[in-house]
Tab-separated table of C-alpha atoms in Angstrom:
chain	number	residue	atom	x	y	z
A	21	MET	CA	168.671	-30.332	55.025
A	22	LYS	CA	171.687	-28.440	56.325
A	23	ARG	CA	171.862	-24.672	56.692
A	24	LEU	CA	174.964	-22.738	55.761
A	25	PRO	CA	177.156	-22.388	58.850
A	26	THR	CA	177.449	-18.606	58.634
A	27	LEU	CA	175.794	-15.786	56.706
A	28	LEU	CA	178.141	-14.411	54.085
A	29	ALA	CA	179.021	-10.724	53.891
A	30	CYS	CA	177.489	-8.923	50.956
A	31	SER	CA	180.162	-8.533	48.317
A	32	LEU	CA	180.964	-9.100	44.675
A	33	LEU	CA	183.817	-11.216	43.375
A	34	ALA	CA	184.127	-10.914	39.585
A	35	GLY	CA	185.254	-13.923	37.612
A	36	ALA	CA	185.189	-17.683	38.067
A	37	THR	CA	188.808	-18.683	37.466
A	38	ALA	CA	189.621	-22.256	38.300
A	39	SER	CA	192.684	-23.001	40.383
A	40	ALA	CA	195.027	-25.960	39.936
A	41	ALA	CA	193.038	-27.833	42.569
A	42	GLY	CA	189.813	-27.376	40.563
A	43	ARG	CA	188.286	-24.784	42.925
A	44	SER	CA	186.763	-21.531	41.676
A	45	ALA	CA	186.248	-18.117	43.278
A	46	SER	CA	182.627	-17.133	43.955
A	47	THR	CA	181.036	-15.043	41.264
A	48	LEU	CA	178.465	-13.427	43.568
A	49	ARG	CA	177.899	-13.345	47.341
A	50	TYR	CA	174.879	-11.922	49.159
A	51	LYS	CA	173.882	-11.510	52.784
A	52	PRO	CA	170.126	-12.113	52.976
A	53	SER	CA	167.788	-9.751	54.769
A	54	PRO	CA	165.854	-10.990	57.826
A	55	ASP	CA	162.739	-9.994	55.865
A	56	ASP	CA	163.416	-12.470	53.062
A	57	GLU	CA	160.471	-14.848	53.145
A	58	ARG	CA	161.678	-17.156	50.383
A	59	PRO	CA	165.087	-18.881	50.052
A	60	VAL	CA	167.660	-16.702	48.278
A	61	ILE	CA	171.100	-17.299	46.778
A	62	VAL	CA	173.946	-16.388	49.111
A	63	ASP	CA	176.840	-17.691	47.088
A	64	ALA	CA	177.006	-18.323	43.285
A	65	THR	CA	179.823	-19.704	41.215
A	66	ILE	CA	179.152	-19.400	37.476
A	67	GLY	CA	181.365	-19.980	34.459
A	68	PRO	CA	181.591	-21.592	30.990
A	69	GLN	CA	181.963	-25.352	30.842
A	70	GLY	CA	182.190	-26.704	27.310
A	71	SER	CA	179.087	-25.431	25.495
A	72	ASP	CA	177.233	-24.741	28.767
A	73	PHE	CA	177.216	-22.220	31.523
A	74	ALA	CA	177.809	-24.242	34.711
A	75	MET	CA	176.406	-22.900	38.019
A	76	ARG	CA	176.873	-23.852	41.660
A	77	LEU	CA	174.207	-21.905	43.621
A	78	LYS	CA	174.134	-21.995	47.442
A	79	PHE	CA	170.914	-20.885	49.063
A	80	ASN	CA	170.429	-19.664	52.646
A	81	ARG	CA	167.991	-22.539	53.241
A	82	ALA	CA	166.470	-25.397	51.284
A	83	PRO	CA	165.143	-23.966	47.969
A	84	PHE	CA	162.353	-26.537	47.726
A	85	GLY	CA	160.663	-29.221	49.857
A	86	GLU	CA	158.700	-29.338	53.058
A	87	GLU	CA	160.892	-26.854	54.893
A	88	CYS	CA	159.761	-23.924	52.749
A	89	LYS	CA	156.267	-25.329	51.892
A	90	GLN	CA	154.422	-22.648	49.905
A	91	ARG	CA	157.232	-20.073	50.168
A	92	CYS	CA	160.012	-21.834	48.297
A	93	ALA	CA	162.633	-20.310	45.988
A	94	ASN	CA	161.499	-18.064	43.157
A	95	ILE	CA	164.529	-16.235	41.820
A	96	THR	CA	165.900	-15.167	38.434
A	97	LEU	CA	169.498	-14.977	37.268
A	98	PHE	CA	170.233	-12.934	34.135
A	99	LEU	CA	173.143	-13.487	31.754
A	100	ASP	CA	174.203	-10.801	29.314
A	101	THR	CA	176.102	-13.149	27.071
A	102	ASP	CA	177.789	-10.428	24.953
A	103	SER	CA	178.064	-7.717	27.666
A	104	SER	CA	176.191	-5.315	25.377
A	105	ALA	CA	173.063	-3.261	26.013
A	106	GLN	CA	172.425	-3.225	22.255
A	107	SER	CA	170.860	-6.683	22.393
A	108	GLY	CA	168.624	-8.455	24.871
A	109	LEU	CA	166.166	-7.410	27.550
A	110	ARG	CA	164.690	-3.902	27.489
A	111	LEU	CA	162.918	-3.065	30.722
A	112	ALA	CA	160.768	0.056	31.191
A	113	THR	CA	163.483	1.451	33.526
A	114	PRO	CA	166.292	2.581	31.223
A	115	LYS	CA	169.065	2.207	33.821
A	116	ALA	CA	167.987	-1.187	35.192
A	117	PRO	CA	171.037	-3.470	35.504
A	118	GLU	CA	169.103	-6.303	33.813
A	119	ASN	CA	168.844	-4.367	30.548
A	120	GLY	CA	170.829	-6.098	27.860
A	121	ALA	CA	170.493	-9.572	29.369
A	122	ASP	CA	170.201	-12.320	26.751
A	123	LEU	CA	169.257	-15.237	29.049
A	124	ALA	CA	166.936	-15.485	32.010
A	125	VAL	CA	167.328	-18.466	34.381
A	126	VAL	CA	164.226	-18.755	36.585
A	127	ILE	CA	164.592	-21.132	39.559
A	128	GLN	CA	161.485	-22.168	41.453
A	129	GLY	CA	160.697	-24.599	44.235
A	130	VAL	CA	157.346	-26.174	43.278
A	131	ARG	CA	154.720	-28.474	44.765
A	132	GLU	CA	152.655	-30.676	42.465
A	133	TYR	CA	149.393	-32.366	43.532
A	134	LYS	CA	149.190	-35.409	41.269
A	135	ARG	CA	146.696	-37.597	43.181
A	136	GLN	CA	143.679	-36.682	45.197
A	137	ASN	CA	144.203	-36.928	48.971
A	138	ALA	CA	147.932	-37.687	48.458
A	139	PRO	CA	150.720	-35.454	49.724
A	140	PRO	CA	152.264	-33.137	47.097
A	141	GLU	CA	155.447	-34.000	45.259
A	142	THR	CA	158.166	-31.343	45.529
A	143	ALA	CA	160.772	-30.444	42.952
A	144	LEU	CA	163.162	-27.711	41.820
A	145	ARG	CA	162.090	-26.342	38.481
A	146	VAL	CA	164.297	-24.235	36.162
A	147	LYS	CA	163.020	-22.328	33.126
A	148	ILE	CA	165.565	-20.886	30.697
A	149	ARG	CA	164.456	-18.107	28.325
A	150	ARG	CA	166.333	-16.379	25.541
A	151	LEU	CA	165.662	-12.634	25.671
A	152	GLY	CA	165.664	-10.842	22.332
A	153	SER	CA	165.591	-7.093	21.866
A	154	ASP	CA	161.799	-7.209	21.811
A	155	ALA	CA	161.626	-8.746	25.321
A	156	THR	CA	160.322	-6.378	27.973
A	157	SER	CA	160.292	-8.841	30.891
A	158	ALA	CA	161.911	-12.118	31.881
A	159	ASP	CA	158.714	-13.978	30.915
A	160	ALA	CA	158.609	-12.477	27.426
A	161	GLY	CA	161.518	-14.394	25.959
A	162	GLU	CA	161.622	-17.691	24.030
A	163	LEU	CA	161.470	-20.731	26.276
A	164	LEU	CA	164.611	-22.769	25.616
A	165	ALA	CA	164.273	-25.329	28.414
A	166	ASP	CA	161.909	-26.304	31.236
A	167	LEU	CA	163.894	-28.572	33.610
A	168	ASN	CA	163.392	-30.139	36.995
A	169	ASN	CA	165.734	-32.083	39.264
A	170	ARG	CA	163.730	-35.324	38.975
A	171	GLN	CA	163.492	-35.596	35.184
A	172	ASP	CA	166.713	-33.819	34.093
A	173	PRO	CA	169.541	-35.050	36.390
A	174	GLU	CA	172.099	-34.476	33.660
A	175	ARG	CA	171.262	-30.728	33.816
A	176	ILE	CA	170.142	-30.002	37.382
A	177	GLN	CA	170.980	-31.698	40.685
A	178	THR	CA	170.640	-30.652	44.308
A	179	ASP	CA	172.548	-31.357	47.504
A	180	GLY	CA	170.936	-29.859	50.558
A	181	THR	CA	170.910	-26.062	50.070
A	182	THR	CA	173.140	-26.244	46.989
A	183	VAL	CA	171.918	-26.400	43.360
A	184	TYR	CA	174.145	-27.569	40.456
A	185	LEU	CA	172.950	-26.431	37.075
A	186	LEU	CA	174.100	-26.655	33.431
A	187	VAL	CA	172.582	-24.036	31.070
A	188	ASP	CA	172.882	-24.876	27.366
A	189	ALA	CA	174.392	-21.987	25.441
A	190	THR	CA	174.317	-23.484	21.952
A	191	SER	CA	171.312	-21.516	20.623
A	192	ALA	CA	172.312	-19.998	17.246
A	193	LEU	CA	170.425	-16.813	18.216
A	194	LEU	CA	172.331	-16.357	21.477
A	195	PRO	CA	175.098	-13.722	21.124
A	196	SER	CA	178.530	-14.480	22.519
A	197	ALA	CA	181.592	-12.497	23.463
A	198	ARG	CA	184.777	-12.768	25.533
A	199	LYS	CA	182.920	-11.574	28.680
A	200	VAL	CA	179.497	-12.172	30.145
A	201	ARG	CA	177.657	-10.038	32.667
A	202	VAL	CA	175.840	-11.912	35.457
A	203	ILE	CA	172.953	-10.093	37.240
A	204	TYR	CA	171.152	-11.267	40.347
A	205	HIS	CA	168.536	-8.964	41.874
A	206	PRO	CA	167.447	-10.239	45.329
A	207	PRO	CA	163.869	-9.343	46.329
A	208	GLY	CA	163.884	-5.944	47.944
A	209	GLY	CA	167.657	-5.525	47.554
A	210	LYS	CA	170.068	-3.951	45.113
A	211	ALA	CA	171.080	-5.824	41.976
A	212	LEU	CA	174.414	-7.634	42.146
A	213	THR	CA	176.508	-7.842	38.990
A	214	ALA	CA	179.732	-9.586	38.061
A	215	SER	CA	181.769	-10.380	34.960
A	216	ILE	CA	182.775	-13.905	33.925
A	217	ASN	CA	184.457	-15.430	30.908
A	218	GLY	CA	182.251	-15.820	27.854
A	219	MET	CA	181.953	-18.506	25.250
A	220	ALA	CA	184.229	-16.545	22.932
A	221	GLY	CA	186.908	-16.125	25.613
A	222	GLY	CA	188.857	-19.249	24.805
A	223	GLY	CA	188.509	-20.643	28.329
A	224	SER	CA	185.199	-22.608	28.104
A	225	GLY	CA	187.004	-25.918	28.554
A	226	ARG	CA	188.525	-24.817	31.881
A	227	GLY	CA	185.385	-23.580	33.541
A	228	VAL	CA	183.994	-24.433	36.906
A	229	GLN	CA	183.684	-28.126	35.938
A	230	ILE	CA	180.666	-28.842	38.122
A	231	PHE	CA	179.631	-32.103	36.463
A	232	LYS	CA	183.117	-33.566	35.979
A	233	ARG	CA	184.276	-37.044	36.965
A	234	GLY	CA	187.218	-37.208	39.305
A	235	SER	CA	188.254	-35.297	42.403
A	236	GLY	CA	186.645	-31.974	41.443
A	237	TRP	CA	185.096	-29.658	44.034
A	238	GLY	CA	181.365	-29.771	44.584
A	239	ARG	CA	180.824	-32.477	41.994
A	240	ALA	CA	177.190	-33.551	41.800
A	241	PRO	CA	176.544	-37.324	41.971
A	242	ASP	CA	176.651	-39.236	38.692
A	243	ALA	CA	173.331	-38.747	36.896
A	244	GLU	CA	171.082	-41.682	36.228
A	245	GLY	CA	169.572	-42.322	32.816
A	246	LYS	CA	167.036	-39.721	31.830
A	247	LYS	CA	163.458	-40.704	32.734
A	248	PRO	CA	160.422	-40.212	30.497
A	249	ARG	CA	159.114	-36.646	30.924
A	250	PRO	CA	155.518	-36.310	32.121
A	251	THR	CA	153.209	-33.529	30.931
A	252	PRO	CA	154.155	-30.369	32.887
A	253	SER	CA	151.674	-29.441	35.638
A	254	GLY	CA	151.111	-26.274	37.585
A	255	ASP	CA	153.366	-24.899	40.289
A	256	ASN	CA	153.291	-22.433	43.172
A	257	GLY	CA	155.739	-19.983	41.483
C-alpha cells in the first residue's frame, strides 16, 4: 500500500465547501508525531451528503492489514451535530473539546482468526454510536451501526491509505443544526476541531459527494451487492 508522499503541516481548515470541479477543502489536517505507534489520520474531508455525513480520511500509513499487524488504526472522530454543549457527551473534564459531541465514529483495523492454523483475516471496522446527555465516554452511547469494509461496501471502502465512509444521520434522536463541530483528538496530541455544514444548513445535497457516479474526486469504486453478514467476532481494538 502506498504512503502519502509528504507529511502534512498541522493545521485546521474549517468547512468542506465543494468547488465547481467537485473538489472539497480539507476539514482537518494533522502532522503525526514520530512516536505514533498506530496509523493516524493526516487529512480528513467531512461534509453532509444527502442524509449522510460523508468522509474521506487519509491515514499516514495503511490503517489495517499486514503492514500494521497488531498495531493498526484505533481512532475516534466526534461529531457535535448541533454545535451545542447542552446535548451529547459529558466527559469528566469540563473543558474537554469532545463535550457536546452527539456521534462517535470509532475506526479500527482488526484481525480475525476464523480457522485454526489459518492466517488471520484483516478488515477495517467502524462503530458508530449516538451519544446522549447521559454518555460519559465514547463507548457509553447507543450503537447505531457496526460496519466493516468487507460486508458493508455501500458504507465503507478503502483505497490504500484512504478510507471512504458514509455515516447515516437519520436517527430521530440525533439533533441537527446549520453547523456541525468535528473533533479529532490524536493520541498524545491536542484535539483538532473544525466546523462544517450541518443537516439543517440547506447544503446537504452539495456535500463532498464521495460515493457519486461520474467524474468526482476520490470516488470509491462501485460497491458490489451486500453480502450476508456473519456473526461479529473479536478484534484487536
